[in-house]
């Protein structure tokens, strides 16, 4: 089955084709993907402007589909099903993909399925060479979500903990903005942190002792206070080390908090595998510290290939295929769910 995946939940227009008959190949069945990032469009605003995002998805969907079909040497009529991101995300952005995907499927007389964006992130790990077996604990860390989930199979998700305020990615982005770095902040903070001392400043680890929920707004305030009390002018070379130290201290505090909660979640479930997914899972410091901490309790950490950590169409095509092969699909009505809990998803046998 060839599934066209469409991702438009935020600021990335991602399209890909997953062919289940080629799952045994080294590409794991992913026969082509194209991605257009709107980063430049939003850069001047320091964050995603929802209306601009929707308009740009509309502009890019058809040219990107044509480019993808060309690269795969396929016709539209070769596609067997369409999977689109149904939620969670920005309502206008989601609607562009839902309308486009549902209409295309209707015109081609093939099924369409709406995919949960975070399930897409989570299952992307199965597209890599390092695919873990079920069950595992999932740490989902993106611009909009911070979740710890017990995963017993596809669609069998129990939320163990989540952020009560800012998402981790959002916290990276806001800290980057305070340091005068461009959006998205995660990769820029990580780069600046390379030359910093993570122990120069002591940042809080909020809610460490309290169950499996997270809170990151206190960390953001702590960074704000550090910046107020220390000179961090981006144009002054004398301030470069302080900036790097703040970035490193912040990154270390976030990663340390996440790692400790992951160890707790593994001990709580008795599972021995952890999957990290979503944009922040691209963070190398997070991967390294998790590998070290988990080795101490005999557990392993798994993540998707780098290109599949941040938003993309491949994860949507792949998650859609799991649901389509179980006979699940959407009806003809076009709908999206900007707020949608993973625990409400149907089980896939
Ligand atoms: O999953 P994603 O691409 O989009 C959403 O669904 O939100 O995640 C984007 C988030 C952004 O907040 C970005 O700053 C963060 O992932 N991110 C990173 C890194 N790469 C992306 N955060 C920390 N370190 C990175 N290397
Ligand atoms: Zn995402």
mmCIF file of N, CA and C and ligand atoms in Angstrom, residues 7 9-12 88 117-118 121 141-145 167-173 183-191 251 277-284 309-312 315, ligand 1:
data_model
loop_
_atom_site.group_PDB
_atom_site.id
_atom_site.type_symbol
_atom_site.label_atom_id
_atom_site.label_comp_id
_atom_site.label_asym_id
_atom_site.label_seq_id
_atom_site.Cartn_x
_atom_site.Cartn_y
_atom_site.Cartn_z
ATOM 1 N N UNK A 7 1.837 16.672 6.326
ATOM 2 C CA UNK A 7 2.001 17.311 7.641
ATOM 3 C C UNK A 7 1.886 18.826 7.471
ATOM 4 N N UNK A 9 0.670 20.813 10.525
ATOM 5 C CA UNK A 9 0.096 21.251 11.803
ATOM 6 C C UNK A 9 0.684 22.557 12.324
ATOM 7 N N UNK A 10 1.872 22.931 11.824
ATOM 8 C CA UNK A 10 2.501 24.147 12.344
ATOM 9 C C UNK A 10 3.206 24.908 11.227
ATOM 10 N N UNK A 11 4.536 24.935 11.239
ATOM 11 C CA UNK A 11 5.250 25.767 10.269
ATOM 12 C C UNK A 11 6.085 24.964 9.276
ATOM 13 N N UNK A 12 5.760 23.678 9.147
ATOM 14 C CA UNK A 12 6.473 22.854 8.171
ATOM 15 C C UNK A 12 5.448 22.222 7.234
ATOM 16 N N UNK A 88 -2.902 17.285 17.192
ATOM 17 C CA UNK A 88 -3.189 18.657 17.592
ATOM 18 C C UNK A 88 -2.298 19.633 16.819
ATOM 19 N N UNK A 117 -0.695 13.991 15.421
ATOM 20 C CA UNK A 117 0.677 14.449 15.168
ATOM 21 C C UNK A 117 1.690 13.795 16.117
ATOM 22 N N UNK A 118 1.345 13.673 17.399
ATOM 23 C CA UNK A 118 2.309 13.130 18.361
ATOM 24 C C UNK A 118 2.467 11.611 18.186
ATOM 25 N N UNK A 121 5.048 11.390 15.549
ATOM 26 C CA UNK A 121 6.400 11.540 16.111
ATOM 27 C C UNK A 121 6.849 10.253 16.790
ATOM 28 N N UNK A 141 8.679 15.299 23.157
ATOM 29 C CA UNK A 141 9.111 16.663 23.464
ATOM 30 C C UNK A 141 9.169 17.500 22.188
ATOM 31 N N UNK A 142 8.186 18.390 22.051
ATOM 32 C CA UNK A 142 8.149 19.206 20.830
ATOM 33 C C UNK A 142 7.901 20.661 21.214
ATOM 34 N N UNK A 143 7.568 21.479 20.212
ATOM 35 C CA UNK A 143 7.309 22.888 20.484
ATOM 36 C C UNK A 143 6.015 23.090 21.270
ATOM 37 N N UNK A 144 5.097 22.146 21.162
ATOM 38 C CA UNK A 144 3.797 22.314 21.818
ATOM 39 C C UNK A 144 3.499 21.292 22.898
ATOM 40 N N UNK A 145 4.314 20.245 23.010
ATOM 41 C CA UNK A 145 4.001 19.162 23.938
ATOM 42 C C UNK A 145 5.191 18.650 24.716
ATOM 43 N N UNK A 167 5.724 23.936 27.077
ATOM 44 C CA UNK A 167 6.351 22.723 26.539
ATOM 45 C C UNK A 167 7.870 22.939 26.510
ATOM 46 N N UNK A 168 8.627 21.845 26.478
ATOM 47 C CA UNK A 168 10.094 21.971 26.485
ATOM 48 C C UNK A 168 10.598 22.789 25.290
ATOM 49 N N UNK A 169 10.095 22.464 24.096
ATOM 50 C CA UNK A 169 10.555 23.163 22.895
ATOM 51 C C UNK A 169 10.266 24.653 22.985
ATOM 52 N N UNK A 170 9.078 24.959 23.513
ATOM 53 C CA UNK A 170 8.658 26.354 23.686
ATOM 54 C C UNK A 170 9.640 27.074 24.625
ATOM 55 N N UNK A 171 10.072 26.360 25.657
ATOM 56 C CA UNK A 171 10.998 26.927 26.634
ATOM 57 C C UNK A 171 12.370 27.195 25.979
ATOM 58 N N UNK A 172 12.813 26.258 25.134
ATOM 59 C CA UNK A 172 14.050 26.476 24.357
ATOM 60 C C UNK A 172 13.877 27.728 23.485
ATOM 61 N N UNK A 173 12.725 27.816 22.814
ATOM 62 C CA UNK A 173 12.496 28.931 21.886
ATOM 63 C C UNK A 173 12.463 30.271 22.618
ATOM 64 N N UNK A 183 14.595 32.091 15.839
ATOM 65 C CA UNK A 183 13.650 30.985 15.948
ATOM 66 C C UNK A 183 13.947 29.961 14.830
ATOM 67 N N UNK A 184 13.828 28.638 15.016
ATOM 68 C CA UNK A 184 13.515 27.987 16.282
ATOM 69 C C UNK A 184 14.733 27.908 17.191
ATOM 70 N N UNK A 185 14.510 28.123 18.477
ATOM 71 C CA UNK A 185 15.619 28.325 19.402
ATOM 72 C C UNK A 185 16.401 27.084 19.773
ATOM 73 N N UNK A 186 15.751 25.908 19.743
ATOM 74 C CA UNK A 186 16.403 24.683 20.221
ATOM 75 C C UNK A 186 17.791 24.461 19.643
ATOM 76 N N UNK A 187 17.907 24.353 18.309
ATOM 77 C CA UNK A 187 19.225 24.095 17.725
ATOM 78 C C UNK A 187 20.214 25.225 18.008
ATOM 79 N N UNK A 188 19.723 26.480 18.083
ATOM 80 C CA UNK A 188 20.626 27.613 18.339
ATOM 81 C C UNK A 188 21.138 27.626 19.772
ATOM 82 N N UNK A 189 20.273 27.261 20.724
ATOM 83 C CA UNK A 189 20.722 27.153 22.126
ATOM 84 C C UNK A 189 21.759 26.031 22.217
ATOM 85 N N UNK A 190 21.459 24.907 21.563
ATOM 86 C CA UNK A 190 22.377 23.753 21.621
ATOM 87 C C UNK A 190 23.754 24.151 21.094
ATOM 88 N N UNK A 191 23.774 24.939 20.023
ATOM 89 C CA UNK A 191 25.045 25.340 19.419
ATOM 90 C C UNK A 191 25.810 26.295 20.359
ATOM 91 N N UNK A 251 20.307 24.431 29.144
ATOM 92 C CA UNK A 251 20.159 23.135 28.454
ATOM 93 C C UNK A 251 20.384 21.977 29.433
ATOM 94 N N UNK A 277 10.969 11.318 21.194
ATOM 95 C CA UNK A 277 10.458 11.750 19.891
ATOM 96 C C UNK A 277 10.034 13.204 19.945
ATOM 97 N N UNK A 278 9.879 13.811 18.757
ATOM 98 C CA UNK A 278 9.538 15.236 18.670
ATOM 99 C C UNK A 278 10.807 16.049 18.484
ATOM 100 N N UNK A 279 10.642 17.307 18.101
ATOM 101 C CA UNK A 279 11.775 18.162 17.738
ATOM 102 C C UNK A 279 12.915 18.172 18.737
ATOM 103 N N UNK A 280 12.608 18.229 20.038
ATOM 104 C CA UNK A 280 13.671 18.333 21.050
ATOM 105 C C UNK A 280 14.477 17.032 21.152
ATOM 106 N N UNK A 281 13.933 15.929 20.627
ATOM 107 C CA UNK A 281 14.681 14.660 20.682
ATOM 108 C C UNK A 281 15.910 14.706 19.769
ATOM 109 N N UNK A 282 16.010 15.756 18.938
ATOM 110 C CA UNK A 282 17.216 15.934 18.110
ATOM 111 C C UNK A 282 18.389 16.439 18.960
ATOM 112 N N UNK A 283 18.107 16.856 20.188
ATOM 113 C CA UNK A 283 19.153 17.442 21.045
ATOM 114 C C UNK A 283 20.183 16.386 21.488
ATOM 115 N N UNK A 284 21.426 16.606 21.134
ATOM 116 C CA UNK A 284 22.475 15.607 21.386
ATOM 117 C C UNK A 284 22.780 15.423 22.863
ATOM 118 N N UNK A 309 13.048 13.537 13.290
ATOM 119 C CA UNK A 309 12.760 13.998 14.661
ATOM 120 C C UNK A 309 11.863 15.229 14.635
ATOM 121 N N UNK A 310 12.177 16.176 13.775
ATOM 122 C CA UNK A 310 11.336 17.373 13.674
ATOM 123 C C UNK A 310 10.193 17.064 12.682
ATOM 124 N N UNK A 311 9.259 17.989 12.543
ATOM 125 C CA UNK A 311 8.048 17.718 11.762
ATOM 126 C C UNK A 311 8.359 17.308 10.321
ATOM 127 N N UNK A 312 7.620 16.323 9.832
ATOM 128 C CA UNK A 312 7.834 15.807 8.476
ATOM 129 C C UNK A 312 6.608 15.013 8.031
ATOM 130 N N UNK A 315 6.440 10.671 8.886
ATOM 131 C CA UNK A 315 5.868 10.111 10.121
ATOM 132 C C UNK A 315 4.343 10.031 10.025
HETATM 133 O O1 LIG B 1 8.280 18.466 16.719
HETATM 134 P P1 LIG B 1 8.663 19.794 16.208
HETATM 135 O O2 LIG B 1 9.468 19.882 14.942
HETATM 136 O O3 LIG B 1 7.396 20.687 15.981
HETATM 137 C C1 LIG B 1 6.311 20.650 16.848
HETATM 138 O O4 LIG B 1 5.493 19.708 16.729
HETATM 139 O O5 LIG B 1 6.286 21.551 17.726
HETATM 140 O O6 LIG B 1 9.447 20.516 17.407
HETATM 141 C C2 LIG B 1 9.919 21.824 17.268
HETATM 142 C C3 LIG B 1 10.641 22.193 18.543
HETATM 143 C C4 LIG B 1 11.069 23.639 18.574
HETATM 144 O O7 LIG B 1 10.659 24.203 19.808
HETATM 145 C C5 LIG B 1 12.580 23.586 18.450
HETATM 146 O O8 LIG B 1 13.239 24.644 19.110
HETATM 147 C C6 LIG B 1 12.871 22.244 19.102
HETATM 148 O O9 LIG B 1 11.833 21.398 18.676
HETATM 149 N N1 LIG B 1 14.171 21.682 18.679
HETATM 150 C C7 LIG B 1 15.204 21.486 19.518
HETATM 151 C C8 LIG B 1 16.287 20.985 18.723
HETATM 152 N N2 LIG B 1 15.856 20.886 17.437
HETATM 153 C C9 LIG B 1 14.544 21.320 17.426
HETATM 154 N N3 LIG B 1 15.334 21.693 20.838
HETATM 155 C C10 LIG B 1 16.514 21.413 21.416
HETATM 156 N N4 LIG B 1 17.590 20.956 20.732
HETATM 157 C C11 LIG B 1 17.520 20.728 19.398
HETATM 158 N N5 LIG B 1 18.599 20.266 18.747
#
